[in-house]
Short mmCIF file of C-alpha atoms in Angstrom, two decimals:
data_model
loop_
_atom_site.label_atom_id
_atom_site.label_comp_id
_atom_site.label_asym_id
_atom_site.label_seq_id
_atom_site.Cartn_x
_atom_site.Cartn_y
_atom_site.Cartn_z
CA MET A 797 -183.30 8.71 25.84
CA ASN A 798 -181.69 9.44 22.53
CA ARG A 799 -179.70 11.58 23.74
CA LEU A 800 -178.19 9.27 26.02
CA SER A 801 -177.86 6.53 23.70
CA LYS A 802 -176.16 8.36 21.44
CA GLY A 803 -173.74 9.05 24.15
CA LEU A 804 -173.66 4.96 24.56
CA ALA A 805 -173.39 4.66 21.48
CA SER A 806 -170.40 7.88 20.17
CA GLU A 807 -166.57 6.64 20.38
CA GLU A 808 -165.41 9.87 21.22
CA GLY A 809 -163.11 10.27 24.02
CA ALA A 810 -162.72 6.49 24.38
CA ILE A 811 -158.15 7.04 23.80
CA MET A 812 -157.95 8.95 27.57
CA PRO A 813 -158.68 6.13 29.60
CA MET A 814 -155.05 4.65 27.88
CA VAL A 815 -154.04 7.71 27.57
CA VAL A 816 -154.11 8.05 31.84
CA VAL A 817 -153.12 4.33 31.66
CA LEU A 818 -149.89 4.71 29.84
CA PHE A 819 -149.20 8.15 31.64
CA LEU A 820 -149.02 6.72 34.71
CA THR A 821 -146.72 3.58 33.69
CA MET A 822 -144.56 5.73 32.54
CA VAL A 823 -144.14 7.86 35.39
CA VAL A 824 -143.93 4.72 37.42
CA MET A 825 -141.54 2.93 35.02
CA SER A 826 -139.66 6.84 34.71
CA GLY A 827 -138.98 7.03 38.18
CA MET A 828 -137.58 3.09 38.61
CA ALA A 829 -135.21 4.13 35.47
CA VAL A 830 -133.95 7.07 38.47
CA ASP A 831 -133.75 4.63 41.07
CA PHE A 832 -131.83 2.32 38.97
CA MET A 833 -129.70 4.96 37.61
CA ARG A 834 -128.92 6.36 42.02
CA HIS A 835 -128.34 2.94 42.73
CA GLU A 836 -125.26 2.35 39.98
CA ALA A 837 -123.87 5.76 40.92
CA ALA A 838 -124.15 4.35 44.44
CA ARG A 839 -122.23 1.18 42.81
CA ALA A 840 -119.74 2.76 41.29
CA ASP A 841 -118.76 5.07 44.43
CA LEU A 842 -118.65 2.33 46.78
CA GLN A 843 -116.64 0.12 44.50
CA ASN A 844 -114.29 3.00 44.26
CA ALA A 845 -114.23 3.40 48.07
CA LEU A 846 -113.88 -0.64 48.22
CA ASP A 847 -110.63 -0.52 45.37
CA ARG A 848 -108.74 2.43 46.99
CA GLY A 849 -109.09 0.86 50.40
CA VAL A 850 -107.83 -2.37 49.71
CA LEU A 851 -105.11 -1.46 47.93
CA ALA A 852 -104.38 0.29 50.54
CA ALA A 853 -104.71 -2.38 52.86
CA THR A 854 -102.68 -4.71 50.49
CA ALA A 855 -99.73 -2.30 49.80
CA LEU A 856 -96.18 -3.56 51.56
CA THR A 857 -95.39 -0.43 52.06
CA GLN A 858 -98.09 0.74 54.30
CA THR A 859 -97.20 0.95 58.29
CA LEU A 860 -100.73 -0.05 60.42
CA ALA A 861 -101.64 -3.34 59.09
CA GLN A 862 -98.78 -5.28 58.32
CA LYS A 863 -98.29 -9.28 59.74
CA GLU A 864 -95.93 -9.12 62.70
CA ALA A 865 -95.11 -11.80 64.90
CA GLY A 866 -97.59 -13.34 67.27
CA LYS A 867 -100.56 -11.25 65.51
CA SER A 868 -102.82 -13.63 64.50
CA ASP A 869 -104.45 -13.61 60.90
CA ALA A 870 -108.23 -12.73 62.56
CA GLN A 871 -105.98 -9.87 63.86
CA LEU A 872 -104.77 -8.60 61.40
CA ALA A 873 -107.73 -8.74 59.20
CA GLU A 874 -109.76 -6.52 61.43
CA GLU A 875 -106.49 -3.64 61.02
CA LYS A 876 -106.99 -4.18 56.98
CA LYS A 877 -110.74 -3.67 57.69
CA GLU A 878 -110.05 -0.42 59.64
CA LEU A 879 -108.28 0.76 56.77
CA ILE A 880 -110.50 -0.03 54.51
CA LEU A 881 -113.71 1.59 56.50
CA SER A 882 -111.76 4.62 57.42
CA TYR A 883 -111.62 5.22 53.32
CA MET A 884 -115.20 5.72 53.24
CA LYS A 885 -115.68 7.97 56.02
CA SER A 886 -115.72 10.70 52.94
CA ARG A 887 -118.34 8.73 50.55
CA THR A 888 -121.88 9.82 50.47
CA PHE A 889 -123.51 6.87 52.63
CA ARG A 890 -126.09 6.52 54.93
CA SER A 891 -124.83 7.31 58.60
CA SER A 892 -124.51 3.81 59.69
CA GLY A 893 -121.56 3.52 56.67
CA PRO A 894 -121.45 0.02 54.61
CA VAL A 895 -121.06 -3.58 56.36
CA VAL A 896 -117.47 -4.66 54.92
CA GLU A 897 -116.09 -8.15 55.15
CA VAL A 898 -112.31 -8.71 55.14
CA SER A 899 -110.29 -12.11 53.95
CA ILE A 900 -106.93 -12.81 53.36
CA PRO A 901 -105.43 -15.57 51.83
CA ASP A 902 -103.67 -18.25 52.80
CA ASP A 903 -100.69 -19.66 52.69
CA LEU A 904 -98.67 -15.49 51.70
CA GLU A 905 -95.46 -16.06 51.31
CA ASP A 906 -93.34 -13.15 53.14
CA TYR A 907 -92.52 -11.15 50.42
CA GLU A 908 -96.24 -11.23 49.22
CA SER A 909 -99.68 -9.26 50.53
CA ALA A 910 -103.15 -9.77 49.51
CA VAL A 911 -106.91 -8.52 50.49
CA SER A 912 -109.93 -9.84 49.60
CA ALA A 913 -112.79 -7.23 50.83
CA SER A 914 -116.79 -7.21 50.28
CA ALA A 915 -118.97 -4.05 50.88
CA THR A 916 -123.06 -3.41 50.85
CA TYR A 917 -125.35 -1.44 51.94
CA SER A 918 -129.29 -0.36 51.72
CA MET A 919 -130.37 2.63 49.79
CA ASP A 920 -133.54 3.96 49.85
CA THR A 921 -135.62 4.47 46.69
CA PHE A 922 -137.73 6.87 45.42
CA PHE A 923 -139.97 5.55 42.84
CA LEU A 924 -139.94 2.07 43.08
CA LYS A 925 -141.76 1.59 46.47
CA VAL A 926 -144.91 1.85 44.51
CA ALA A 927 -143.90 -1.84 43.38
CA GLY A 928 -142.89 -2.40 46.82
CA PHE A 929 -139.29 -1.90 46.89
CA GLY A 930 -138.65 0.46 49.47
CA GLN A 931 -134.13 -0.92 49.33
CA LEU A 932 -132.41 -1.89 47.20
CA GLU A 933 -128.76 -3.57 47.98
CA VAL A 934 -125.75 -1.92 47.03
CA PRO A 935 -122.98 -4.37 46.99
CA ALA A 936 -118.33 -4.21 45.85
CA ARG A 937 -116.24 -6.64 45.86
CA SER A 938 -112.74 -5.75 45.77
CA TYR A 939 -108.97 -7.61 45.18
CA ALA A 940 -105.58 -6.53 45.42
CA GLU A 941 -102.27 -8.43 45.96
CA GLN A 942 -98.71 -7.05 45.48
CA ARG A 943 -95.57 -8.97 45.43
CA ARG A 944 -92.05 -7.27 47.38
CA LEU A 945 -89.62 -8.26 44.16
CA ASP A 946 -85.63 -7.35 43.57
CA VAL A 947 -85.31 -5.57 40.45
CA GLU A 948 -81.99 -6.22 37.93
CA VAL A 949 -81.34 -3.77 35.25
CA ALA A 950 -79.12 -3.30 32.41
CA LEU A 951 -78.97 0.39 30.85
CA VAL A 952 -76.96 -0.12 27.43
CA LEU A 953 -76.48 3.79 26.10
CA ASP A 954 -75.87 5.10 23.24
CA VAL A 955 -72.51 7.38 23.82
CA SER A 956 -71.54 7.70 19.95
CA GLY A 957 -70.79 10.95 18.14
CA SER A 958 -73.61 10.98 16.27
CA MET A 959 -75.35 12.12 20.11
CA LEU A 960 -73.78 15.24 20.17
CA LEU A 961 -76.36 16.53 17.34
CA SER A 962 -79.18 18.72 18.26
CA SER A 963 -82.28 16.91 19.96
CA ALA A 964 -85.94 19.23 20.04
CA VAL A 965 -85.98 19.31 23.45
CA PRO A 966 -85.09 23.03 24.89
CA VAL A 967 -82.27 23.72 27.48
CA ASP A 968 -85.65 26.03 28.77
CA PRO A 969 -88.86 24.13 29.22
CA GLY A 970 -90.29 27.63 29.68
CA ASN A 971 -88.63 28.61 26.42
CA PRO A 972 -89.11 26.01 23.48
CA GLY A 973 -88.64 27.71 20.84
CA GLY A 974 -84.72 28.95 22.37
CA GLU A 975 -82.12 26.81 22.78
CA LYS A 976 -82.12 22.51 22.43
CA LYS A 977 -79.94 20.20 23.94
CA ILE A 978 -77.53 17.82 22.64
CA ARG A 979 -79.23 14.20 22.23
CA LEU A 980 -76.54 13.05 24.81
CA GLU A 981 -77.73 15.64 27.27
CA ALA A 982 -82.00 14.77 26.87
CA MET A 983 -80.77 11.30 27.43
CA LYS A 984 -79.03 12.14 30.23
CA ASP A 985 -81.29 13.80 31.63
CA ALA A 986 -84.37 10.87 30.74
CA VAL A 987 -81.92 8.23 32.76
CA THR A 988 -81.07 10.10 35.49
CA GLU A 989 -85.10 10.48 36.15
CA PHE A 990 -85.34 7.48 35.28
CA ALA A 991 -82.56 6.16 37.47
CA SER A 992 -83.56 8.11 40.70
CA ASN A 993 -87.71 6.92 40.25
CA LEU A 994 -86.53 3.55 40.50
CA PHE A 995 -84.43 3.50 43.35
CA ASN A 996 -86.79 5.54 45.34
CA ASP A 997 -89.66 3.97 44.99
CA GLN A 998 -90.36 1.05 48.08
CA SER A 999 -92.25 -0.92 47.10
CA LYS A 1000 -89.63 -3.18 46.16
CA GLY A 1001 -86.93 -5.06 47.53
CA GLN A 1002 -83.90 -4.44 46.36
CA THR A 1003 -81.79 -2.72 43.53
CA LEU A 1004 -79.22 -3.09 41.16
CA VAL A 1005 -78.19 -1.09 37.94
CA SER A 1006 -75.56 -1.91 35.79
CA VAL A 1007 -74.67 1.49 32.94
CA VAL A 1008 -72.98 -0.07 29.73
CA PRO A 1009 -72.12 3.21 27.32
CA TYR A 1010 -70.86 1.72 24.30
CA THR A 1011 -69.20 3.85 21.35
CA SER A 1012 -67.23 1.62 18.87
CA ASN A 1013 -67.12 -0.38 21.14
CA THR A 1014 -67.72 -1.10 24.94
CA SER A 1015 -65.38 -0.83 27.99
CA ALA A 1016 -64.93 -2.92 30.91
CA ASN A 1017 -63.16 -1.07 33.80
CA ALA A 1018 -59.81 -2.10 36.00
CA PHE A 1019 -61.79 -4.37 38.62
CA MET A 1020 -63.61 -6.07 35.54
CA ALA A 1021 -60.29 -6.56 33.52
CA GLN A 1022 -58.49 -8.17 36.78
CA HIS A 1023 -61.63 -10.47 37.79
CA TYR A 1024 -62.10 -12.10 34.14
CA GLU A 1025 -58.39 -12.37 33.49
CA LEU A 1026 -57.97 -9.87 30.68
CA GLN A 1027 -54.81 -10.44 28.97
CA PRO A 1028 -52.64 -8.28 27.69
CA VAL A 1029 -52.20 -7.91 23.88
CA LYS A 1030 -49.12 -10.11 21.94
CA ASP A 1031 -45.91 -9.09 23.92
CA PHE A 1032 -46.37 -6.79 26.29
CA LEU A 1033 -45.59 -6.60 29.70
CA ALA A 1034 -49.19 -6.01 31.64
CA LEU A 1035 -52.57 -4.32 30.28
CA HIS A 1036 -52.23 -0.92 29.32
CA ASP A 1037 -54.98 1.21 31.58
CA TYR A 1038 -55.90 3.55 28.66
CA SER A 1039 -59.06 1.75 28.07
CA TYR A 1040 -60.10 -2.45 28.99
CA CYS A 1041 -61.62 -3.51 25.80
CA PHE A 1042 -61.97 -6.90 25.42
CA GLN A 1043 -61.05 -7.98 21.84
CA PHE A 1044 -63.89 -10.62 21.81
CA ASP A 1045 -64.04 -12.46 18.71
CA VAL A 1046 -66.14 -11.31 16.24
CA GLU A 1047 -66.05 -13.94 13.52
CA GLY A 1048 -67.47 -17.16 13.15
CA SER A 1049 -66.92 -19.98 10.59
CA GLY A 1050 -66.98 -19.32 7.13
CA SER A 1051 -65.85 -15.31 5.76
CA SER A 1052 -66.98 -12.45 7.95
CA ASN A 1053 -70.30 -12.38 6.86
CA GLN A 1054 -71.18 -16.28 8.24
CA VAL A 1055 -70.81 -15.35 12.15
CA LYS A 1056 -73.65 -17.36 12.84
CA ASN A 1057 -71.52 -20.22 15.11
CA ASN A 1058 -69.34 -17.23 16.91
CA PRO A 1059 -68.07 -18.13 19.99
CA ASP A 1060 -68.19 -14.83 22.49
CA TYR A 1061 -71.41 -13.63 21.01
CA SER A 1062 -73.46 -17.23 20.85
CA MET A 1063 -73.34 -17.14 24.20
CA VAL A 1064 -74.62 -14.52 26.58
CA GLU A 1065 -71.88 -15.32 29.52
CA ILE A 1066 -68.47 -13.57 29.75
CA ARG A 1067 -66.12 -16.54 29.53
CA ARG A 1068 -62.92 -16.30 32.13
CA GLY A 1069 -60.63 -18.37 32.36
CA SER A 1070 -57.05 -20.24 30.80
CA GLY A 1071 -56.48 -21.19 27.70
CA THR A 1072 -59.08 -20.46 24.71
CA HIS A 1073 -61.42 -18.65 26.95
CA GLN A 1074 -58.89 -15.96 28.10
CA HIS A 1075 -59.73 -12.62 26.59
CA VAL A 1076 -56.67 -10.27 25.06
CA GLN A 1077 -57.08 -6.44 25.71
CA GLN A 1078 -58.23 -4.51 22.53
CA GLN A 1079 -55.24 -2.19 22.04
CA HIS A 1080 -55.54 1.43 22.38
CA PHE A 1081 -54.94 3.55 19.13
CA PRO A 1082 -56.18 6.63 17.55
CA GLU A 1083 -59.77 6.20 16.20
CA ALA A 1084 -60.23 9.78 14.26
CA SER A 1085 -58.43 11.39 12.13
CA ALA A 1086 -57.17 14.77 13.75
CA TRP A 1087 -59.63 16.44 11.15
CA GLN A 1088 -62.40 14.16 12.35
CA GLY A 1089 -61.64 15.23 15.94
CA SER A 1090 -61.20 19.14 15.84
CA THR A 1091 -64.47 18.75 13.51
CA TYR A 1092 -66.41 16.93 16.10
CA PHE A 1093 -64.62 16.30 19.23
CA ASP A 1094 -63.91 19.52 20.20
CA GLY A 1095 -59.82 18.40 19.36
CA GLU A 1096 -59.57 15.60 21.85
CA HIS A 1097 -58.62 12.44 21.34
CA ARG A 1098 -60.69 9.70 20.58
CA TYR A 1099 -60.31 6.00 20.25
CA GLY A 1100 -61.43 2.76 19.24
CA CYS A 1101 -62.19 1.80 22.75
CA PRO A 1102 -64.34 4.18 24.93
CA LEU A 1103 -63.03 7.72 27.52
CA PRO A 1104 -62.99 6.46 31.12
CA VAL A 1105 -65.82 8.45 31.68
CA ASN A 1106 -66.91 5.55 29.61
CA ARG A 1107 -66.29 3.23 31.35
CA ILE A 1108 -68.68 0.45 32.32
CA LEU A 1109 -70.66 0.74 36.01
CA PRO A 1110 -71.82 -2.42 36.91
CA TYR A 1111 -74.29 -3.66 40.16
CA ALA A 1112 -74.79 0.40 41.30
CA ASP A 1113 -77.03 -0.23 44.59
CA ASN A 1114 -77.56 3.78 44.63
CA ALA A 1115 -79.15 5.94 42.97
CA ALA A 1116 -76.42 8.96 42.81
CA ASP A 1117 -73.67 6.46 41.69
CA VAL A 1118 -75.94 5.93 38.65
CA THR A 1119 -76.44 9.55 37.84
CA ASN A 1120 -72.89 10.98 38.52
CA MET A 1121 -71.47 8.20 36.05
CA VAL A 1122 -74.22 9.09 33.05
CA ALA A 1123 -73.49 12.96 34.51
CA ALA A 1124 -70.14 12.36 33.19
CA MET A 1125 -70.40 10.31 30.09
CA GLU A 1126 -68.52 12.09 26.32
CA ALA A 1127 -70.15 11.47 23.83
CA GLU A 1128 -67.46 9.27 21.38
CA ASN A 1129 -66.75 7.60 18.25
CA PHE A 1130 -68.86 5.25 16.32
CA THR A 1131 -71.80 3.26 16.58
CA ALA A 1132 -71.60 -0.60 17.90
CA THR A 1133 -74.00 -1.35 19.61
CA TYR A 1134 -73.91 -5.47 19.51
CA SER A 1135 -71.00 -4.87 21.87
CA GLY A 1136 -73.09 -2.96 24.41
CA VAL A 1137 -76.05 -5.80 24.08
CA LYS A 1138 -73.24 -8.31 24.81
CA TRP A 1139 -72.38 -6.83 28.47
CA GLY A 1140 -75.32 -5.56 29.22
CA ALA A 1141 -76.31 -9.08 28.78
CA ALA A 1142 -73.84 -11.19 30.88
CA LEU A 1143 -74.77 -8.61 33.44
CA LEU A 1144 -76.99 -9.59 34.03
CA ASP A 1145 -76.92 -13.68 33.62
CA THR A 1146 -76.46 -15.85 36.64
CA SER A 1147 -72.86 -16.19 35.31
CA SER A 1148 -71.50 -12.97 36.25
CA GLN A 1149 -72.20 -14.25 40.13
CA SER A 1150 -69.26 -14.29 40.55
CA LEU A 1151 -68.17 -11.13 39.66
CA VAL A 1152 -70.55 -9.25 42.41
CA THR A 1153 -68.73 -11.79 44.85
CA ALA A 1154 -65.60 -10.29 43.89
CA MET A 1155 -66.96 -6.63 44.25
CA VAL A 1156 -68.86 -7.53 47.76
CA ASP A 1157 -65.81 -8.84 49.48
CA HIS A 1158 -63.42 -6.59 47.40
CA THR A 1159 -60.26 -7.54 49.42
CA THR A 1160 -58.35 -6.94 46.00
CA GLY A 1161 -57.57 -5.88 42.57
CA PRO A 1162 -57.08 -2.68 41.55
CA THR A 1163 -59.51 1.25 43.16
CA ASP A 1164 -61.60 2.17 40.52
CA PRO A 1165 -64.03 4.96 40.73
CA ARG A 1166 -66.04 2.75 38.91
CA ALA A 1167 -65.53 -0.19 41.60
CA SER A 1168 -64.12 1.42 44.67
CA GLU A 1169 -66.66 0.39 47.53
CA ALA A 1170 -67.37 -3.13 48.04
CA LEU A 1171 -71.35 -4.40 48.09
CA ASP A 1172 -73.19 -5.11 50.25
CA ALA A 1173 -73.11 -8.51 51.65
CA SER A 1174 -76.78 -9.16 50.98
CA TYR A 1175 -76.20 -9.22 47.16
CA ASP A 1176 -73.99 -11.97 47.05
CA GLY A 1177 -75.47 -14.73 44.97
CA TRP A 1178 -76.80 -11.76 42.30
CA PRO A 1179 -77.49 -11.62 39.68
CA ARG A 1180 -80.53 -14.38 40.46
CA ASP A 1181 -81.40 -17.18 38.14
CA PHE A 1182 -84.34 -15.96 35.55
CA ASP A 1183 -86.79 -18.46 37.17
CA VAL A 1184 -86.16 -16.89 40.56
CA PRO A 1185 -90.22 -15.28 41.41
CA THR A 1186 -89.09 -12.24 43.77
CA THR A 1187 -87.18 -11.45 40.81
CA ARG A 1188 -87.83 -9.35 37.37
CA LYS A 1189 -84.57 -9.12 35.09
CA TYR A 1190 -84.77 -5.31 32.30
CA LEU A 1191 -82.41 -5.51 29.94
CA ILE A 1192 -82.82 -1.76 28.23
CA ILE A 1193 -81.15 -0.66 24.90
CA MET A 1194 -81.03 2.27 23.80
CA SER A 1195 -79.22 3.99 19.77
CA ASP A 1196 -79.33 6.18 17.57
CA GLY A 1197 -78.28 4.44 15.02
CA ARG A 1198 -77.60 1.61 12.94
CA ASN A 1199 -74.47 -0.56 14.09
CA THR A 1200 -71.70 1.03 11.84
CA ARG A 1201 -67.59 -0.71 12.03
CA GLN A 1202 -65.42 -1.70 14.62
CA LYS A 1203 -61.51 -1.20 14.42
CA ARG A 1204 -58.76 -2.85 15.73
CA ILE A 1205 -54.80 -3.45 15.03
CA VAL A 1206 -54.85 -6.21 12.59
CA ARG A 1207 -51.17 -6.81 11.41
CA ASP A 1208 -48.92 -8.13 13.31
CA ALA A 1209 -46.46 -6.33 12.01
CA ASP A 1210 -47.71 -3.59 13.58
CA TYR A 1211 -47.79 -4.46 16.93
CA TYR A 1212 -45.30 -3.45 19.42
CA THR A 1213 -42.38 -6.54 19.39
CA PRO A 1214 -39.81 -6.86 22.51
CA THR A 1215 -36.33 -5.67 22.28
CA PRO A 1216 -33.99 -8.92 22.71
CA GLY A 1217 -32.14 -9.69 26.37
CA ALA A 1218 -33.74 -6.27 27.71
CA THR A 1219 -34.46 -5.71 31.20
CA GLU A 1220 -38.32 -5.69 32.76
CA ALA A 1221 -37.18 -2.38 33.39
CA GLU A 1222 -36.30 -1.08 30.04
CA LEU A 1223 -39.24 -3.72 28.80
CA ALA A 1224 -41.51 -1.39 30.26
CA ASP A 1225 -40.19 2.22 29.05
CA GLU A 1226 -39.63 0.69 25.53
CA GLN A 1227 -43.43 -0.32 26.22
CA ALA A 1228 -44.60 2.86 27.32
CA ALA A 1229 -43.16 4.92 24.46
CA ARG A 1230 -44.47 2.46 21.65
CA LEU A 1231 -47.58 3.43 23.40
CA SER A 1232 -47.03 7.00 24.03
CA GLN A 1233 -46.37 6.58 20.04
CA TRP A 1234 -49.89 5.56 19.43
CA ASN A 1235 -51.43 7.81 21.73
CA GLU A 1236 -49.59 11.21 20.06
CA ALA A 1237 -49.72 10.17 16.33
CA TRP A 1238 -53.94 10.90 15.98
CA SER A 1239 -52.54 14.77 16.88
CA TYR A 1240 -50.75 14.80 13.61
CA ASP A 1241 -52.17 12.49 11.34
CA SER A 1242 -49.81 10.10 11.18
CA ASN A 1243 -49.08 6.80 12.87
CA ASP A 1244 -45.41 7.42 12.34
CA GLY A 1245 -45.16 4.49 9.88
CA LEU A 1246 -48.22 2.18 11.67
CA VAL A 1247 -50.28 1.47 9.70
CA ASP A 1248 -53.76 2.40 10.78
CA ALA A 1249 -56.30 0.06 12.39
CA GLN A 1250 -59.08 -2.16 10.09
CA ASP A 1251 -62.13 -2.41 10.14
CA VAL A 1252 -63.19 -6.07 11.70
CA VAL A 1253 -67.12 -5.52 11.70
CA ASN A 1254 -69.34 -3.98 9.18
CA THR A 1255 -72.52 -2.80 9.15
CA LEU A 1256 -74.32 -6.25 8.41
CA GLU A 1257 -72.14 -8.26 10.67
CA GLY A 1258 -72.82 -5.67 13.40
CA ASP A 1259 -76.75 -6.39 13.10
CA THR A 1260 -75.61 -9.98 12.85
CA LEU A 1261 -73.80 -9.96 16.85
CA ASN A 1262 -76.42 -8.44 17.89
CA LYS A 1263 -79.36 -10.44 17.17
CA MET A 1264 -77.44 -13.22 18.58
CA THR A 1265 -76.64 -11.79 21.17
CA CYS A 1266 -80.44 -10.42 21.89
CA ASP A 1267 -81.75 -14.52 21.09
CA ALA A 1268 -79.06 -16.07 23.51
CA ILE A 1269 -79.96 -13.85 26.42
CA LYS A 1270 -83.83 -14.74 25.77
CA ALA A 1271 -83.49 -18.12 24.94
CA LYS A 1272 -81.24 -18.63 28.32
CA ALA A 1273 -84.41 -16.52 30.60
CA GLY A 1274 -86.87 -18.23 29.00
CA ASP A 1275 -90.46 -18.22 30.19
CA GLY A 1276 -88.64 -16.36 33.03
CA ASN A 1277 -88.56 -12.87 34.48
CA LEU A 1278 -86.97 -10.87 31.53
CA THR A 1279 -88.07 -7.82 30.25
CA VAL A 1280 -85.79 -6.27 26.99
CA PHE A 1281 -86.87 -3.12 25.80
CA THR A 1282 -85.40 -1.09 23.13
CA ILE A 1283 -85.19 2.47 22.29
CA ALA A 1284 -85.07 3.22 19.04
CA TYR A 1285 -83.76 7.64 18.69
CA ALA A 1286 -83.94 9.97 16.44
CA LEU A 1287 -83.23 7.52 13.58
CA SER A 1288 -83.56 8.70 9.98
CA ASP A 1289 -86.46 6.80 7.42
CA ASP A 1290 -84.02 5.84 5.04
CA ASP A 1291 -82.89 2.73 4.78
CA THR A 1292 -80.47 2.55 7.16
CA GLY A 1293 -82.71 4.26 9.59
CA ASN A 1294 -85.46 1.51 8.81
CA LYS A 1295 -82.71 -1.64 9.17
CA ALA A 1296 -81.90 -0.08 12.84
CA ARG A 1297 -85.51 0.20 13.53
CA ASN A 1298 -85.16 -3.53 12.68
CA VAL A 1299 -82.66 -4.81 14.64
CA LEU A 1300 -84.17 -3.44 17.59
CA GLN A 1301 -87.53 -4.18 17.45
CA ASP A 1302 -86.44 -8.04 16.81
CA CYS A 1303 -83.97 -7.32 19.53
CA ALA A 1304 -87.61 -6.53 22.12
CA SER A 1305 -88.82 -9.12 23.97
CA ASP A 1306 -92.03 -7.87 22.40
CA ALA A 1307 -91.73 -6.11 19.14
CA GLU A 1308 -95.69 -4.60 19.93
CA THR A 1309 -95.38 -2.94 23.18
CA ASP A 1310 -91.52 -3.09 24.65
CA PHE A 1311 -89.88 -1.34 21.73
CA PHE A 1312 -89.81 2.32 21.71
CA ASP A 1313 -89.62 4.61 18.20
CA ILE A 1314 -88.80 8.32 19.71
CA GLY A 1315 -89.37 10.39 16.94
CA ALA A 1316 -86.12 13.36 17.10
CA GLY A 1317 -88.33 15.87 18.10
CA ASP A 1318 -89.56 13.52 20.89
CA ASP A 1319 -87.92 13.95 23.83
CA PRO A 1320 -86.11 10.25 24.91
CA SER A 1321 -87.88 10.87 28.11
CA VAL A 1322 -90.98 9.96 27.05
CA ALA A 1323 -89.57 6.10 26.71
CA PHE A 1324 -88.37 6.07 29.53
CA ASP A 1325 -91.85 7.10 31.33
CA ALA A 1326 -93.54 4.54 29.53
CA ILE A 1327 -91.00 1.59 30.72
CA GLN A 1328 -90.87 3.16 34.76
CA THR A 1329 -94.55 2.35 34.67
CA ARG A 1330 -94.17 -0.92 32.86
CA LEU A 1331 -91.63 -1.71 35.99
CA THR A 1332 -94.17 -0.55 38.40
CA LEU A 1333 -97.35 -2.99 37.39
CA LEU A 1334 -95.71 -5.49 36.65
CA LYS A 1335 -93.10 -5.12 39.60
CA LEU A 1336 -96.37 -5.06 41.80
CA ALA A 1337 -98.57 -7.21 39.86
CA GLN A 1338 -101.39 -5.44 41.54
CA SER A 1339 -105.32 -6.05 40.59
CA THR A 1340 -109.02 -5.06 41.45
CA GLY A 1341 -112.21 -6.06 40.45
CA GLY A 1342 -115.41 -5.74 41.01
#
């Protein structure tokens, strides 16, 4: 009896029942956690499969489930459902597979595609059965949309003399420590790949790409010169065919540094017509001395207006024309980014529709390697308005230096004056001789009594002109479908380089996302690849959500 009383009175072992209860609870909770983790893994797997299937069903490039004449919405939804289910066959779902529901939004335009889908199936549990939950529902929802958009691109590319400097990009990728490409070649390779990818992207609609190389100035081609009614300089009878630089107004009201009210750079369009709207052809003159030519340019003539291989390529509708143009470009002279930006912006503006119409007709005008074939009639009416929902416009500007200078023949006495009473044939002969005099004088570092061209734009003025055109194109586009990308390539870290960065960063649509600072040790393809990705994302406008 005493032993029984002592046992009942003792507190030893009292914790054991609690430990057993807690242990069993922990086992059940751990088992529940396992089931919950299994459920989340299954949900993520289902969501991934559904997202992939919905994107595939939405894609305008797929041919298995597209809208066709005579096909009902119910039939289209069923075809898209079958396509989505095909992406789930390789998943570890139960044998019967998930239940999928598909719907297509109403009122889609012909250039739009969208699919909304949900999927669900039941997963058997291991430990939750103890709590009465033998199965858990695994749900997923997804939505994707895509629009087939037309694309207009203007590539404004620096081909100034500094592009002859060495880059950090190896000629042979397999030998990174070997010979390096010059900057120009590195840029050419990056642009070639960019253009090829752009035209090969079948998810887009139509595409036009203009290539605008610039040095101390930017040269149009003969077809463009005629279209814009470019006028001969001073008393010349006709345009010379060395180059086709437009002598834009580079001054404003007040002193030469005050260019705020400049009539050419404060607007986007290239003015065409008579009177004050007419532009004069820039005279062709030696830009570099004989020493500079032999030192930097392999003894070749370099002029204030770019060489024929660096003339603008307007509105190419295929990759071959762009890549052939880019492959032929040569580096020369100084840097006038503002000149290239002016032309690049104009070629994206609706004011250039008449040029596209002329290229579509192509019944008159000089033969030119940059516009020798008619554009397809489907491009008539391009460039589109900035607010057209099916069009995206991209102005891409690349520079490896700051605006330097632009030179012109300023003194009237240094222009040709025709001989009084001379016949037209005699005038043509003496004018050709005059041009030849300028053309040959460079070789001897002497202009035969002719005064050298004088600077008409300095660095600060060039930066201001650049900003004016960038502001003008962005203001005209408003909230429309224009993105301005800028690329600073191998700029120095000194004051000059930093100011050049500021000019490019200010021009970009978004200084944080649309400006690329590519160092001297980097490949410019990094920037063009990033832009290519941006173009694809913006163009497809695809999105999914669970």
